[in-house]
mmCIF file of C-alpha atoms in Angstrom:
data_model
loop_
_atom_site.group_PDB
_atom_site.id
_atom_site.type_symbol
_atom_site.label_atom_id
_atom_site.label_comp_id
_atom_site.label_asym_id
_atom_site.label_seq_id
_atom_site.Cartn_x
_atom_site.Cartn_y
_atom_site.Cartn_z
ATOM 1 C CA UNK A 1 -189.292 11.712 -98.498
ATOM 2 C CA UNK A 2 -188.773 15.121 -99.972
ATOM 3 C CA UNK A 3 -191.694 17.518 -100.064
ATOM 4 C CA UNK A 4 -192.326 17.198 -103.805
ATOM 5 C CA UNK A 5 -191.055 13.655 -104.313
ATOM 6 C CA UNK A 6 -194.322 11.762 -104.131
ATOM 7 C CA UNK A 7 -196.117 13.373 -107.096
ATOM 8 C CA UNK A 8 -192.859 13.417 -109.091
ATOM 9 C CA UNK A 9 -192.571 9.620 -109.207
ATOM 10 C CA UNK A 10 -194.807 7.309 -111.250
ATOM 11 C CA UNK A 11 -194.194 4.516 -108.777
ATOM 12 C CA UNK A 12 -195.380 6.684 -105.881
ATOM 13 C CA UNK A 13 -198.501 7.985 -107.665
ATOM 14 C CA UNK A 14 -201.872 6.217 -107.321
ATOM 15 C CA UNK A 15 -202.761 4.452 -110.600
ATOM 16 C CA UNK A 16 -205.773 6.647 -111.250
ATOM 17 C CA UNK A 17 -203.527 9.713 -111.048
ATOM 18 C CA UNK A 18 -200.837 8.397 -113.377
ATOM 19 C CA UNK A 19 -199.848 11.027 -115.936
ATOM 20 C CA UNK A 20 -200.800 10.921 -119.576
ATOM 21 C CA UNK A 21 -198.318 11.290 -122.399
ATOM 22 C CA UNK A 22 -196.172 14.402 -122.394
ATOM 23 C CA UNK A 23 -197.845 16.985 -124.592
ATOM 24 C CA UNK A 24 -194.563 17.787 -126.303
ATOM 25 C CA UNK A 25 -194.131 14.187 -127.456
ATOM 26 C CA UNK A 26 -196.105 12.700 -130.368
ATOM 27 C CA UNK A 27 -198.556 10.022 -129.220
ATOM 28 C CA UNK A 28 -197.576 6.596 -130.604
ATOM 29 C CA UNK A 29 -200.050 4.356 -132.366
ATOM 30 C CA UNK A 30 -202.080 2.129 -130.020
ATOM 31 C CA UNK A 31 -200.131 -0.963 -128.978
ATOM 32 C CA UNK A 32 -201.867 -4.258 -129.828
ATOM 33 C CA UNK A 33 -202.109 -7.214 -127.456
ATOM 34 C CA UNK A 34 -198.661 -8.212 -126.230
ATOM 35 C CA UNK A 35 -198.940 -11.605 -127.881
ATOM 36 C CA UNK A 36 -198.947 -9.813 -131.239
ATOM 37 C CA UNK A 37 -196.150 -7.375 -130.433
ATOM 38 C CA UNK A 38 -192.840 -7.907 -132.182
ATOM 39 C CA UNK A 39 -189.554 -7.983 -130.320
ATOM 40 C CA UNK A 40 -188.678 -4.519 -131.619
ATOM 41 C CA UNK A 41 -192.004 -3.104 -130.425
ATOM 42 C CA UNK A 42 -191.614 -4.746 -127.039
ATOM 43 C CA UNK A 43 -188.076 -3.396 -126.618
ATOM 44 C CA UNK A 44 -188.971 0.111 -127.776
ATOM 45 C CA UNK A 45 -191.666 0.376 -125.102
ATOM 46 C CA UNK A 46 -189.133 -0.173 -122.340
ATOM 47 C CA UNK A 47 -186.112 1.973 -122.996
ATOM 48 C CA UNK A 48 -184.759 4.313 -125.629
ATOM 49 C CA UNK A 49 -181.612 2.184 -125.551
ATOM 50 C CA UNK A 50 -183.474 -1.137 -125.826
ATOM 51 C CA UNK A 51 -183.253 -4.184 -123.604
ATOM 52 C CA UNK A 52 -180.099 -6.199 -123.091
ATOM 53 C CA UNK A 53 -180.338 -10.008 -123.515
ATOM 54 C CA UNK A 54 -180.712 -10.713 -119.775
ATOM 55 C CA UNK A 55 -183.532 -8.189 -119.398
ATOM 56 C CA UNK A 56 -185.262 -9.386 -122.561
ATOM 57 C CA UNK A 57 -185.117 -13.037 -121.501
ATOM 58 C CA UNK A 58 -186.396 -12.237 -118.023
ATOM 59 C CA UNK A 59 -189.341 -10.143 -119.241
ATOM 60 C CA UNK A 60 -190.311 -12.442 -122.114
ATOM 61 C CA UNK A 61 -190.118 -15.449 -119.800
ATOM 62 C CA UNK A 62 -192.394 -13.691 -117.340
ATOM 63 C CA UNK A 63 -194.915 -12.961 -120.095
ATOM 64 C CA UNK A 64 -194.916 -16.655 -121.027
ATOM 65 C CA UNK A 65 -195.291 -17.817 -117.445
ATOM 66 C CA UNK A 66 -198.180 -15.379 -116.932
ATOM 67 C CA UNK A 67 -199.907 -16.737 -120.042
ATOM 68 C CA UNK A 68 -199.677 -13.522 -122.063
ATOM 69 C CA UNK A 69 -197.342 -15.169 -124.586
ATOM 70 C CA UNK A 70 -197.407 -18.742 -125.843
ATOM 71 C CA UNK A 71 -194.239 -20.819 -125.595
ATOM 72 C CA UNK A 72 -193.790 -20.564 -129.371
ATOM 73 C CA UNK A 73 -194.170 -16.777 -129.350
ATOM 74 C CA UNK A 74 -191.671 -16.488 -126.501
ATOM 75 C CA UNK A 75 -189.171 -18.717 -128.308
ATOM 76 C CA UNK A 76 -189.476 -16.745 -131.536
ATOM 77 C CA UNK A 77 -189.117 -13.416 -129.769
ATOM 78 C CA UNK A 78 -185.948 -14.548 -128.009
ATOM 79 C CA UNK A 79 -184.421 -16.271 -131.033
ATOM 80 C CA UNK A 80 -184.883 -13.092 -133.086
ATOM 81 C CA UNK A 81 -182.373 -11.430 -130.750
ATOM 82 C CA UNK A 82 -180.004 -14.390 -130.626
ATOM 83 C CA UNK A 83 -181.012 -15.240 -127.062
ATOM 84 C CA UNK A 84 -181.082 -18.849 -125.892
ATOM 85 C CA UNK A 85 -184.764 -19.760 -125.899
ATOM 86 C CA UNK A 86 -184.643 -23.269 -124.462
ATOM 87 C CA UNK A 87 -187.933 -23.702 -122.574
ATOM 88 C CA UNK A 88 -188.001 -20.127 -121.188
ATOM 89 C CA UNK A 89 -191.304 -20.640 -119.386
ATOM 90 C CA UNK A 90 -189.725 -23.387 -117.299
ATOM 91 C CA UNK A 91 -186.639 -21.467 -116.215
ATOM 92 C CA UNK A 92 -186.471 -20.812 -112.497
ATOM 93 C CA UNK A 93 -184.323 -17.662 -112.407
ATOM 94 C CA UNK A 94 -182.998 -18.599 -108.993
ATOM 95 C CA UNK A 95 -182.378 -15.719 -106.551
ATOM 96 C CA UNK A 96 -178.787 -14.645 -106.005
ATOM 97 C CA UNK A 97 -176.830 -13.736 -102.899
ATOM 98 C CA UNK A 98 -175.839 -10.057 -102.454
ATOM 99 C CA UNK A 99 -172.192 -10.683 -103.362
ATOM 100 C CA UNK A 100 -173.103 -12.445 -106.596
ATOM 101 C CA UNK A 101 -174.472 -9.374 -108.393
ATOM 102 C CA UNK A 102 -172.042 -7.710 -110.787
ATOM 103 C CA UNK A 103 -172.129 -3.917 -110.597
ATOM 104 C CA UNK A 104 -170.536 -1.396 -112.987
ATOM 105 C CA UNK A 105 -167.112 -0.298 -111.843
ATOM 106 C CA UNK A 106 -167.128 3.246 -110.429
ATOM 107 C CA UNK A 107 -165.154 5.952 -112.234
ATOM 108 C CA UNK A 108 -162.906 6.530 -109.213
ATOM 109 C CA UNK A 109 -162.097 4.960 -105.897
ATOM 110 C CA UNK A 110 -165.153 4.065 -103.826
ATOM 111 C CA UNK A 111 -165.706 6.133 -100.702
ATOM 112 C CA UNK A 112 -167.127 4.612 -97.496
ATOM 113 C CA UNK A 113 -170.500 6.121 -98.509
ATOM 114 C CA UNK A 114 -170.242 4.491 -101.944
ATOM 115 C CA UNK A 115 -169.450 1.109 -100.394
ATOM 116 C CA UNK A 116 -172.400 1.443 -98.030
ATOM 117 C CA UNK A 117 -174.739 2.286 -100.929
ATOM 118 C CA UNK A 118 -173.305 -0.607 -102.948
ATOM 119 C CA UNK A 119 -174.012 -3.117 -100.184
ATOM 120 C CA UNK A 120 -177.448 -1.648 -99.513
ATOM 121 C CA UNK A 121 -178.463 -2.048 -103.163
ATOM 122 C CA UNK A 122 -177.094 -5.594 -103.218
ATOM 123 C CA UNK A 123 -179.141 -6.447 -100.130
ATOM 124 C CA UNK A 124 -182.255 -4.932 -101.699
ATOM 125 C CA UNK A 125 -181.839 -6.962 -104.888
ATOM 126 C CA UNK A 126 -181.268 -10.141 -102.892
ATOM 127 C CA UNK A 127 -184.225 -9.307 -100.647
ATOM 128 C CA UNK A 128 -186.429 -9.045 -103.742
ATOM 129 C CA UNK A 129 -184.967 -12.399 -104.880
ATOM 130 C CA UNK A 130 -183.690 -11.106 -108.210
ATOM 131 C CA UNK A 131 -181.579 -13.603 -110.164
ATOM 132 C CA UNK A 132 -177.950 -12.615 -110.616
ATOM 133 C CA UNK A 133 -177.993 -11.530 -114.265
ATOM 134 C CA UNK A 134 -181.242 -9.570 -114.016
ATOM 135 C CA UNK A 135 -180.255 -7.923 -110.724
ATOM 136 C CA UNK A 136 -176.889 -6.969 -112.197
ATOM 137 C CA UNK A 137 -178.476 -5.446 -115.308
ATOM 138 C CA UNK A 138 -181.029 -3.606 -113.151
ATOM 139 C CA UNK A 139 -178.174 -2.080 -111.147
ATOM 140 C CA UNK A 140 -176.459 -0.958 -114.344
ATOM 141 C CA UNK A 141 -179.705 0.597 -115.621
ATOM 142 C CA UNK A 142 -180.242 2.276 -112.254
ATOM 143 C CA UNK A 143 -176.811 3.904 -112.487
ATOM 144 C CA UNK A 144 -177.707 5.383 -115.900
ATOM 145 C CA UNK A 145 -181.097 6.652 -114.701
ATOM 146 C CA UNK A 146 -179.678 8.216 -111.538
ATOM 147 C CA UNK A 147 -176.892 9.978 -113.455
ATOM 148 C CA UNK A 148 -179.327 11.304 -116.076
ATOM 149 C CA UNK A 149 -181.930 12.357 -113.496
ATOM 150 C CA UNK A 150 -179.366 14.316 -111.485
ATOM 151 C CA UNK A 151 -178.705 16.523 -114.533
ATOM 152 C CA UNK A 152 -182.379 17.286 -115.293
ATOM 153 C CA UNK A 153 -184.185 20.478 -114.353
ATOM 154 C CA UNK A 154 -187.776 20.354 -113.069
ATOM 155 C CA UNK A 155 -189.342 20.647 -116.529
ATOM 156 C CA UNK A 156 -187.174 17.859 -117.917
ATOM 157 C CA UNK A 157 -188.049 15.618 -114.964
ATOM 158 C CA UNK A 158 -191.746 16.210 -115.554
ATOM 159 C CA UNK A 159 -191.429 15.442 -119.272
ATOM 160 C CA UNK A 160 -189.432 12.281 -118.506
ATOM 161 C CA UNK A 161 -192.059 11.135 -115.973
ATOM 162 C CA UNK A 162 -194.918 11.568 -118.434
ATOM 163 C CA UNK A 163 -193.014 9.927 -121.284
ATOM 164 C CA UNK A 164 -192.086 6.895 -119.189
ATOM 165 C CA UNK A 165 -195.610 6.592 -117.757
ATOM 166 C CA UNK A 166 -197.062 6.583 -121.256
ATOM 167 C CA UNK A 167 -194.674 3.800 -122.271
ATOM 168 C CA UNK A 168 -195.956 1.666 -119.422
ATOM 169 C CA UNK A 169 -199.582 2.560 -120.119
ATOM 170 C CA UNK A 170 -199.115 1.658 -123.790
ATOM 171 C CA UNK A 171 -197.521 -1.674 -122.926
ATOM 172 C CA UNK A 172 -199.735 -2.735 -120.008
ATOM 173 C CA UNK A 173 -202.989 -1.111 -121.181
ATOM 174 C CA UNK A 174 -205.837 -2.181 -118.854
ATOM 175 C CA UNK A 175 -203.328 -3.989 -116.613
ATOM 176 C CA UNK A 176 -201.518 -0.738 -115.745
ATOM 177 C CA UNK A 177 -202.931 -0.428 -112.206
ATOM 178 C CA UNK A 178 -202.479 -4.120 -111.476
ATOM 179 C CA UNK A 179 -198.873 -4.244 -112.664
ATOM 180 C CA UNK A 180 -197.986 -0.982 -110.937
ATOM 181 C CA UNK A 181 -199.495 -2.187 -107.678
ATOM 182 C CA UNK A 182 -197.447 -5.382 -107.880
ATOM 183 C CA UNK A 183 -194.268 -3.308 -108.057
ATOM 184 C CA UNK A 184 -195.387 -1.062 -105.190
ATOM 185 C CA UNK A 185 -196.319 -4.007 -103.000
ATOM 186 C CA UNK A 186 -192.958 -5.728 -103.481
ATOM 187 C CA UNK A 187 -191.023 -2.554 -102.695
ATOM 188 C CA UNK A 188 -193.231 -1.727 -99.693
ATOM 189 C CA UNK A 189 -192.708 -5.210 -98.258
ATOM 190 C CA UNK A 190 -188.981 -4.945 -98.883
ATOM 191 C CA UNK A 191 -188.815 -1.496 -97.286
ATOM 192 C CA UNK A 192 -190.501 -2.870 -94.154
ATOM 193 C CA UNK A 193 -187.675 -5.413 -93.802
ATOM 194 C CA UNK A 194 -184.836 -3.211 -95.074
ATOM 195 C CA UNK A 195 -185.863 0.436 -94.586
ATOM 196 C CA UNK A 196 -184.638 2.984 -97.072
ATOM 197 C CA UNK A 197 -185.493 1.606 -100.500
ATOM 198 C CA UNK A 198 -188.647 3.708 -100.952
ATOM 199 C CA UNK A 199 -186.819 6.913 -100.042
ATOM 200 C CA UNK A 200 -183.966 5.955 -102.366
ATOM 201 C CA UNK A 201 -186.330 5.305 -105.289
ATOM 202 C CA UNK A 202 -188.271 8.465 -104.492
ATOM 203 C CA UNK A 203 -185.239 10.736 -104.483
ATOM 204 C CA UNK A 204 -183.146 9.175 -107.261
ATOM 205 C CA UNK A 205 -185.606 9.218 -110.170
ATOM 206 C CA UNK A 206 -185.796 5.418 -110.388
ATOM 207 C CA UNK A 207 -189.521 5.599 -109.640
ATOM 208 C CA UNK A 208 -190.011 7.216 -113.054
ATOM 209 C CA UNK A 209 -188.066 4.705 -115.161
ATOM 210 C CA UNK A 210 -190.261 2.421 -117.288
ATOM 211 C CA UNK A 211 -187.414 -0.090 -117.491
ATOM 212 C CA UNK A 212 -186.883 -0.229 -113.718
ATOM 213 C CA UNK A 213 -190.611 -0.327 -112.933
ATOM 214 C CA UNK A 214 -191.266 -3.109 -115.438
ATOM 215 C CA UNK A 215 -188.408 -5.252 -114.123
ATOM 216 C CA UNK A 216 -189.637 -4.812 -110.547
ATOM 217 C CA UNK A 217 -193.246 -5.517 -111.544
ATOM 218 C CA UNK A 218 -192.212 -8.638 -113.467
ATOM 219 C CA UNK A 219 -190.267 -9.910 -110.470
ATOM 220 C CA UNK A 220 -193.223 -9.210 -108.163
ATOM 221 C CA UNK A 221 -195.534 -11.110 -110.507
ATOM 222 C CA UNK A 222 -193.079 -14.003 -110.695
ATOM 223 C CA UNK A 223 -192.893 -14.244 -106.895
ATOM 224 C CA UNK A 224 -196.686 -14.090 -106.671
ATOM 225 C CA UNK A 225 -197.061 -16.926 -109.185
ATOM 226 C CA UNK A 226 -194.567 -19.020 -107.255
ATOM 227 C CA UNK A 227 -196.502 -18.510 -104.020
ATOM 228 C CA UNK A 228 -199.724 -19.666 -105.674
ATOM 229 C CA UNK A 229 -197.998 -22.868 -106.834
ATOM 230 C CA UNK A 230 -196.645 -23.703 -103.370
#
């Protein structure tokens, strides 16, 4: 990892050291219990651009399976966005094979390095057992974050880190450490089997994205729940 990478990434920072809201940004009103949060509130906590249908369905389904939303609340939240809400808490979200993920087309011809990175990311997503649609949308979000992060100076990166951390703290509240640790544990286990993912997250800015962290944490929680049922 780079010399200053660890403290620059939310995902690499111990929960007790997670940054507060950026001082330049106005502090939002306290977020109520998730069960009382509207779809718009839920989406606004995750990304300035909002969640796409696949991401929304995945995250809402996870909240229902974890017991933080009732089935009725999950159905209503999904229907409000025109998303199929047929028994979301019972959906399996089966893991996909590496070749099944759909990635954004590159602007130009892929170099050997690009193809290697493409396959590595596919293997990571499959190793974490992401379903096809969610893994594909995560890859698309990762591309946006990496491109934006590469254009930021140090001050902008720090502001972005604090802003994204506050979004997660507002959404997860007293579960912040628990949910963050779930994401870390999944990535650490994956890195032990397929080395490189932690360095990639550390250097690319993905470890500061509330959207990316929440998707990874939700997948880690889903896998944990499945293990307890086996």
